[in-house]
Coordinates of C-alpha atoms in Angstrom, one line a residue:
X1 CA 22.6 -62.2 -6.2
X2 CA 19.8 -59.7 -6.3
X3 CA 20.3 -56.7 -8.1
X4 CA 18.8 -54.7 -5.1
X5 CA 20.3 -55.0 -1.7
X6 CA 18.3 -55.8 1.4
X7 CA 18.3 -54.1 4.9
X8 CA 17.1 -56.3 7.7
X9 CA 14.6 -54.3 10.1
X10 CA 14.0 -54.8 13.9
X11 CA 11.7 -57.7 13.3
X12 CA 14.4 -59.2 10.4
X13 CA 11.9 -58.3 7.7
X14 CA 13.9 -57.2 4.8
X15 CA 13.4 -53.7 3.6
X16 CA 14.2 -52.8 0.2
X17 CA 15.0 -49.4 -0.4
X18 CA 13.0 -46.8 -2.2
X19 CA 14.0 -46.6 -5.9
X20 CA 12.2 -43.0 -6.1
X21 CA 14.8 -40.3 -6.6
X22 CA 15.2 -38.0 -3.0
X23 CA 14.3 -34.7 -5.0
X24 CA 11.2 -33.5 -6.9
X25 CA 11.4 -33.5 -10.8
X26 CA 12.7 -30.2 -12.0
X27 CA 9.2 -29.6 -13.9
X28 CA 7.7 -29.8 -10.5
X29 CA 10.0 -27.6 -8.8
X30 CA 9.5 -25.0 -11.0
X31 CA 5.6 -25.4 -11.2
X32 CA 5.7 -25.1 -7.5
X33 CA 7.9 -21.9 -7.4
X34 CA 5.8 -20.4 -10.1
X35 CA 2.4 -21.3 -8.3
X36 CA 3.9 -19.5 -5.1
X37 CA 5.1 -16.7 -7.0
X38 CA 1.8 -15.9 -8.8
X39 CA -0.1 -16.6 -4.9
X40 CA 2.1 -13.7 -3.7
X41 CA 0.8 -11.5 -6.3
X42 CA -2.7 -12.6 -6.0
X43 CA -3.8 -9.0 -5.2
X44 CA -2.1 -7.5 -8.4
X45 CA -3.6 -10.4 -10.6
X46 CA -7.2 -9.9 -8.6
X47 CA -6.8 -6.2 -9.7
X48 CA -6.3 -7.0 -13.5
X49 CA -9.3 -9.5 -13.3
X50 CA -11.7 -6.9 -11.7
X51 CA -10.5 -4.1 -14.3
X52 CA -11.5 -6.8 -17.0
X53 CA -14.8 -7.6 -15.5
X54 CA -15.5 -3.7 -15.4
X55 CA -14.4 -3.7 -18.9
X56 CA -17.3 -6.1 -19.8
X57 CA -19.9 -5.2 -17.5
X58 CA -19.7 -1.6 -16.5
X59 CA -23.5 -1.2 -16.2
X60 CA -23.1 -3.5 -12.8
X61 CA -20.7 -1.8 -10.8
X62 CA -21.0 1.9 -12.2
X63 CA -22.4 5.1 -10.0
X64 CA -26.4 4.3 -10.0
X65 CA -26.1 0.9 -11.6
X66 CA -27.5 -2.2 -10.6
X67 CA -25.2 -2.3 -7.1
X68 CA -25.9 1.2 -6.5
X69 CA -21.9 1.7 -6.0
X70 CA -22.1 5.1 -4.7
X71 CA -23.4 3.7 -1.3
X72 CA -22.7 -0.1 -1.3
X73 CA -19.0 0.2 -2.4
X74 CA -17.8 4.2 -1.7
X75 CA -19.7 3.7 1.9
X76 CA -19.9 0.2 2.5
X77 CA -16.5 -1.3 1.3
X78 CA -14.6 1.5 2.8
X79 CA -16.1 1.3 6.1
X80 CA -15.5 -2.6 6.0
X81 CA -11.9 -1.6 5.0
X82 CA -11.4 0.5 8.0
X83 CA -13.1 -1.5 10.3
X84 CA -10.9 -4.2 9.9
X85 CA -8.0 -2.0 10.3
X86 CA -9.4 -0.7 14.1
X87 CA -10.2 -4.4 14.7
X88 CA -6.5 -5.5 13.7
X89 CA -4.3 -2.8 15.5
X90 CA -3.1 -3.4 18.9
X91 CA -4.1 -0.6 21.3
X92 CA -0.9 -1.0 23.3
X93 CA 1.4 -0.7 20.0
X94 CA -0.4 2.2 18.8
X95 CA 0.5 4.2 22.2
X96 CA 4.2 2.7 21.5
X97 CA 4.6 4.2 18.5
X98 CA 2.8 7.3 18.7
X99 CA 5.5 8.3 20.3
X100 CA 8.1 7.7 17.6
X101 CA 8.3 11.4 16.3
X102 CA 11.0 10.5 13.9
X103 CA 8.9 7.5 12.4
X104 CA 6.0 10.2 12.0
X105 CA 8.0 13.0 10.5
X106 CA 9.9 10.8 7.6
X107 CA 6.3 8.9 6.8
X108 CA 4.1 11.9 6.7
X109 CA 6.1 15.0 5.7
X110 CA 7.1 12.6 2.8
X111 CA 3.8 11.5 2.3
X112 CA 1.5 14.7 2.2
X113 CA 4.4 17.5 1.6
X114 CA 7.3 16.3 -0.5
X115 CA 5.4 14.1 -2.6
X116 CA 2.6 16.5 -3.4
X117 CA 5.3 19.0 -4.3
X118 CA 7.2 16.8 -6.6
X119 CA 3.9 15.5 -8.4
X120 CA 2.7 19.3 -8.6
X121 CA 6.1 20.3 -10.3
X122 CA 5.9 17.4 -12.6
X123 CA 2.2 18.1 -13.7
X124 CA 3.2 21.7 -14.3
X125 CA 6.0 20.2 -16.5
X126 CA 3.7 18.0 -18.5
X127 CA 1.0 20.8 -19.0
X128 CA 3.3 22.5 -21.5
X129 CA 2.8 19.5 -23.8
X130 CA -0.7 19.4 -25.6
X131 CA -0.4 15.5 -25.9
X132 CA -1.1 15.2 -22.1
X133 CA -4.6 15.4 -20.9
X134 CA -4.8 18.0 -18.4
X135 CA -7.8 15.9 -16.5
X136 CA -5.4 13.4 -16.1
X137 CA -2.8 15.7 -14.8
X138 CA -5.4 17.0 -12.2
X139 CA -5.6 13.4 -11.4
X140 CA -1.9 12.9 -10.7
X141 CA -1.9 16.2 -8.4
X142 CA -4.4 14.4 -6.6
X143 CA -2.6 11.2 -6.2
X144 CA 0.8 13.0 -4.9
X145 CA -1.5 15.0 -2.3
X146 CA -2.9 11.5 -0.6
X147 CA -1.9 10.0 2.2
X148 CA -0.4 6.3 2.7
X149 CA -2.2 3.2 2.0
X150 CA -3.0 0.6 4.5
X151 CA -4.1 -3.0 3.2
X152 CA -0.7 -3.5 0.8
X153 CA 1.6 -1.4 3.2
X154 CA 0.7 -4.1 6.3
X155 CA 0.9 -7.2 4.0
X156 CA 4.0 -6.6 2.3
X157 CA 5.5 -5.3 5.6
X158 CA 4.8 -8.8 7.0
X159 CA 5.7 -10.6 3.9
X160 CA 9.2 -8.5 4.1
X161 CA 9.9 -9.3 8.0
X162 CA 9.2 -5.2 8.6
X163 CA 7.8 -3.9 11.8
X164 CA 4.0 -4.2 11.2
X165 CA 3.3 -2.4 14.5
X166 CA 4.9 0.5 12.9
X167 CA 3.4 0.3 9.5
X168 CA -0.1 0.2 11.0
X169 CA 0.3 3.2 13.2
X170 CA 1.9 5.1 10.3
X171 CA -0.8 4.4 7.8
X172 CA -3.9 4.8 10.5
X173 CA -2.1 8.3 11.3
X174 CA -1.7 9.2 7.6
X175 CA -5.4 8.2 7.2
X176 CA -6.8 10.1 10.0
X177 CA -5.2 13.3 8.7
X178 CA -5.9 12.7 5.3
X179 CA -9.4 14.0 5.0
X180 CA -8.1 17.4 6.5
X181 CA -4.9 18.1 4.7
X182 CA -5.5 16.5 1.3
X183 CA -8.5 18.6 0.4
X184 CA -6.6 21.8 1.6
X185 CA -3.5 20.8 -0.4
X186 CA -5.5 20.2 -3.9
X187 CA -8.2 22.9 -3.5
X188 CA -5.9 25.8 -2.1
X189 CA -2.6 25.2 -2.8
X190 CA -2.3 23.5 -6.2
X191 CA -4.8 23.8 -8.5
X192 CA -5.7 27.6 -8.0
X193 CA -1.8 28.0 -8.5
X194 CA -2.0 27.2 -12.2
X195 CA -4.4 28.9 -14.9
X196 CA -4.5 25.3 -16.8
X197 CA -5.9 23.3 -13.5
X198 CA -7.8 26.1 -11.8
X199 CA -10.6 25.4 -14.0
X200 CA -11.0 21.8 -12.4
X201 CA -11.4 23.2 -9.0
X202 CA -14.2 21.4 -7.4
X203 CA -17.2 23.9 -7.4
X204 CA -17.2 24.2 -4.0
X205 CA -14.0 25.2 -3.2
X206 CA -14.8 28.3 -5.5
X207 CA -17.1 29.8 -3.0
X208 CA -16.8 28.9 0.6
X209 CA -14.2 26.0 1.7
X210 CA -16.6 24.8 4.6
X211 CA -19.3 23.4 2.3
X212 CA -16.3 21.8 0.7
X213 CA -15.2 20.2 4.3
X214 CA -18.8 19.4 5.1
X215 CA -19.1 17.2 2.4
X216 CA -15.7 15.9 2.6
X217 CA -16.4 15.1 6.6
X218 CA -19.6 13.8 6.2
X219 CA -18.4 11.0 3.9
X220 CA -15.1 10.5 5.9
X221 CA -16.8 10.3 9.1
X222 CA -19.3 7.5 7.8
X223 CA -16.8 5.6 5.8
X224 CA -13.4 6.0 8.1
X225 CA -13.6 7.6 11.3
X226 CA -16.8 5.8 12.8
X227 CA -15.9 2.3 11.4
X228 CA -12.0 2.8 12.9
X229 CA -13.3 4.0 16.2
X230 CA -15.7 0.7 16.6
X231 CA -13.0 -1.3 15.6
X232 CA -10.6 -0.1 18.4
X233 CA -13.5 -0.3 21.1
X234 CA -14.8 -3.8 20.1
X235 CA -11.1 -5.0 20.2
X236 CA -10.4 -3.2 23.6
X237 CA -13.7 -5.0 25.2
X238 CA -13.2 -8.0 23.7
X239 CA -9.6 -8.2 23.1
X240 CA -8.9 -12.4 22.9
X241 CA -11.9 -13.0 21.0
X242 CA -10.9 -10.3 18.3
X243 CA -7.5 -11.5 18.0
X244 CA -8.8 -15.0 17.5
X245 CA -11.2 -14.0 14.8
X246 CA -8.7 -11.9 13.1
X247 CA -6.2 -14.8 12.8
X248 CA -8.8 -17.6 12.0
X249 CA -10.7 -15.5 9.4
X250 CA -7.9 -13.2 8.2
X251 CA -9.9 -9.9 8.4
X252 CA -6.8 -8.2 6.4
X253 CA -8.2 -10.5 3.4
X254 CA -11.6 -9.0 3.8
X255 CA -10.0 -5.7 3.6
X256 CA -8.3 -6.3 0.4
X257 CA -11.5 -7.8 -1.1
X258 CA -13.0 -4.5 -0.6
X259 CA -10.5 -2.6 -1.9
X260 CA -10.8 -4.7 -4.9
X261 CA -14.5 -3.9 -5.0
X262 CA -13.8 -0.5 -4.9
X263 CA -11.4 -0.6 -8.1
X264 CA -14.3 -2.4 -9.9
X265 CA -16.5 0.3 -9.0
X266 CA -14.3 2.9 -10.1
X267 CA -13.3 1.2 -13.8
X268 CA -17.0 0.3 -14.1
X269 CA -18.0 4.2 -14.0
X270 CA -14.7 5.0 -16.1
X271 CA -15.7 2.7 -18.4
X272 CA -19.5 3.6 -18.5
X273 CA -18.7 7.1 -19.0
X274 CA -16.3 6.5 -21.6
X275 CA -13.5 8.3 -19.5
X276 CA -10.6 6.1 -20.6
X277 CA -11.5 6.0 -24.4
X278 CA -10.6 9.8 -24.3
X279 CA -7.0 9.3 -22.8
X280 CA -4.4 9.6 -25.4
X281 CA -1.1 7.2 -25.5
X282 CA 1.1 9.7 -24.5
X283 CA -1.1 10.3 -21.7
X284 CA -1.0 6.9 -20.4
X285 CA 2.7 6.2 -21.1
X286 CA 3.5 9.5 -19.1
X287 CA 1.1 7.8 -16.3
X288 CA 2.7 4.6 -16.6
X289 CA 6.4 5.8 -16.7
X290 CA 6.3 8.7 -14.2
X291 CA 4.6 6.6 -11.5
X292 CA 7.3 3.9 -11.5
X293 CA 10.3 6.6 -11.4
X294 CA 8.5 8.5 -8.7
X295 CA 7.6 5.2 -6.6
X296 CA 11.0 4.0 -6.9
X297 CA 12.8 7.5 -6.3
X298 CA 10.6 8.1 -3.0
X299 CA 11.5 4.7 -1.9
X300 CA 15.2 5.3 -2.1
X301 CA 14.7 8.8 -0.4
X302 CA 12.8 6.9 2.6
X303 CA 15.6 4.7 2.8
X304 CA 18.3 7.1 3.4
X305 CA 16.3 9.1 5.5
X306 CA 15.7 6.1 7.8
X307 CA 19.3 4.9 7.4
X308 CA 21.5 7.7 6.8
X309 CA 25.2 6.8 5.9
X310 CA 27.3 6.6 9.3
X311 CA 29.5 9.2 8.4
X312 CA 26.6 11.9 8.8
X313 CA 26.1 10.6 12.7
X314 CA 29.4 12.8 13.1
X315 CA 27.2 15.9 12.6
X316 CA 24.3 15.1 14.6
X317 CA 24.4 11.8 16.4
X318 CA 20.4 12.1 16.9
X319 CA 19.1 13.8 13.7
X320 CA 21.2 10.9 11.4
X321 CA 20.5 8.0 13.8
X322 CA 20.0 5.0 11.9
X323 CA 16.6 3.0 12.7
X324 CA 16.6 -0.7 13.0
X325 CA 16.0 -2.7 9.8
X326 CA 12.5 -3.6 10.5
X327 CA 11.5 -0.2 10.9
X328 CA 13.6 1.1 7.9
X329 CA 11.4 -1.4 6.0
X330 CA 8.2 0.0 7.0
X331 CA 9.6 3.3 6.6
X332 CA 10.2 2.5 2.8
X333 CA 6.7 0.6 2.4
X334 CA 4.7 4.0 4.1
X335 CA 6.4 6.9 2.7
X336 CA 6.1 6.8 -1.1
X337 CA 2.8 4.9 -1.1
X338 CA -0.9 6.1 -2.0
X339 CA -4.1 5.2 -1.0
X340 CA -6.9 4.8 -3.0
X341 CA -9.4 3.2 -0.5
X342 CA -9.6 6.9 0.7
X343 CA -8.5 8.7 -2.3
X344 CA -11.2 7.4 -4.5
X345 CA -14.4 8.3 -1.8
X346 CA -12.4 11.6 -1.0
X347 CA -12.3 12.9 -4.5
X348 CA -16.1 11.8 -4.8
X349 CA -16.9 13.7 -1.8
X350 CA -15.0 17.1 -3.3
X351 CA -16.6 16.6 -6.3
X352 CA -20.1 16.0 -5.7
X353 CA -21.6 18.0 -8.5
X354 CA -19.4 17.2 -11.2
X355 CA -20.2 14.3 -13.7
X356 CA -19.3 10.7 -13.8
X357 CA -16.8 11.3 -16.2
X358 CA -14.8 14.1 -14.3
X359 CA -14.5 12.2 -11.4
X360 CA -13.3 9.1 -13.4
X361 CA -10.7 10.9 -15.1
X362 CA -9.5 12.0 -11.7
X363 CA -9.7 8.6 -10.1
X364 CA -7.9 6.6 -12.8
X365 CA -4.3 7.9 -11.8
X366 CA -4.8 6.8 -8.2
X367 CA -5.5 3.3 -9.4
X368 CA -2.8 3.0 -11.8
X369 CA -0.4 4.3 -9.1
X370 CA -1.4 2.0 -6.7
X371 CA -1.1 -1.0 -9.1
X372 CA 2.6 0.2 -9.8
X373 CA 3.2 0.7 -6.1
X374 CA 2.1 -3.0 -5.4
X375 CA 4.4 -4.2 -8.1
X376 CA 7.6 -2.3 -6.7
X377 CA 6.5 -3.4 -3.3
X378 CA 6.9 -7.0 -4.3
X379 CA 10.3 -6.6 -5.7
X380 CA 11.6 -4.7 -2.3
X381 CA 9.8 -7.6 -0.1
X382 CA 12.5 -10.1 -2.2
X383 CA 14.9 -7.3 -1.6
X384 CA 14.3 -6.9 2.2
X385 CA 14.0 -10.8 2.8
X386 CA 17.5 -10.9 1.5
X387 CA 19.0 -7.8 3.7
X388 CA 17.5 -9.4 6.8
X389 CA 18.8 -12.9 6.2
X390 CA 22.3 -11.5 5.6
X391 CA 22.1 -10.4 9.0
X392 CA 20.9 -13.4 10.5
X393 CA 23.7 -15.6 8.5
X394 CA 26.4 -13.1 10.2
X395 CA 24.5 -13.8 13.7
X396 CA 25.1 -17.4 13.0
X397 CA 28.6 -17.3 12.1
X398 CA 29.5 -14.7 14.9
X399 CA 28.9 -17.1 17.7
X400 CA 31.1 -20.2 15.7
X401 CA 34.0 -18.0 15.4
X402 CA 34.1 -16.7 19.0
X403 CA 34.2 -20.4 20.2
X404 CA 37.1 -21.0 17.3
X405 CA 38.8 -18.3 19.0
X406 CA 38.2 -19.1 22.6
X407 CA 40.0 -22.8 21.9
X408 CA 42.7 -20.8 20.4
X409 CA 43.6 -19.1 23.6
X410 CA 45.6 -20.6 26.1
X411 CA 44.4 -22.4 29.3

């Protein structure tokens, strides 16, 4: 008798069972999961790569360099980011969530007022230390006054199973308000209030504020408002064709690549002007640790605002109503996030008469915060997926329990 048993098929041909194992080898499963994890972190890894390229070849992407980044990137890449945003944002969902007052109050008030006040308070406390660079603290204050970001928020909300439409409306509104609110917070509220920061005021802000806004609105109009409006108009006229192009060619990815170009050109200018070499180790450590703590803290705060403890509903059911889980996920990504797609060109527009080194020193904290918010966001994606999965498992179990209960009841 043979060592292998045979099974006869329908045509009486003997079939020998496969001797291959049913599961993949352990090393292959580990390699597959590692590859999938790294693929999910592609934006963070790509940020590291473009910073490395900027370090070795700063003259290519610096301001006034080979690619003339002050035009091709500051205007061109940013315009493409917001054009893609306009093309991907459904107008009906924009109208629906435009009426979601609680969503806007939590996200916009946290993004503009609460975070900016906390960032300013931390910067004032850190300014008492001689080891922390003042220029870096000015950039830290500017980061706190920025609106929420677009690309990474939308991507991570989708990955976590959150309300993507709510995220898109929140970030669009924030980026429309940002060019008006952010310069006012920086130039008229925070920097003039402290002697150490007052000397870092934009030159235009020392005289007439309209001059400052003229520069900001000119650049933001060409790179933000016009592309966003064009994208919405094109989508309204050719809706099906645009939806097909958005899905087929993944326009969101194009926006992410343009964001990488913006980071690359900023670091090229920073390395070329020797701005980063002047930063002391305590300054770098302050940025990294404070950014992480603030990002985590405001994420927790946003979650409590979106889903307050149920016992508070007894005080005011409307004010302390819990939003659904997908919308809560959207709020947690949008409220603490900061945009460098708008922040970097905004600082360039505010400090038009400053040298490259000054601009780079102020812009670098924005990039560091963005990198860390993406890192925190990926952890949140994993946590929120488990949070939503628990609900789905409960929904699956509940019908079964009802059936069993019905069987036990007398007929």
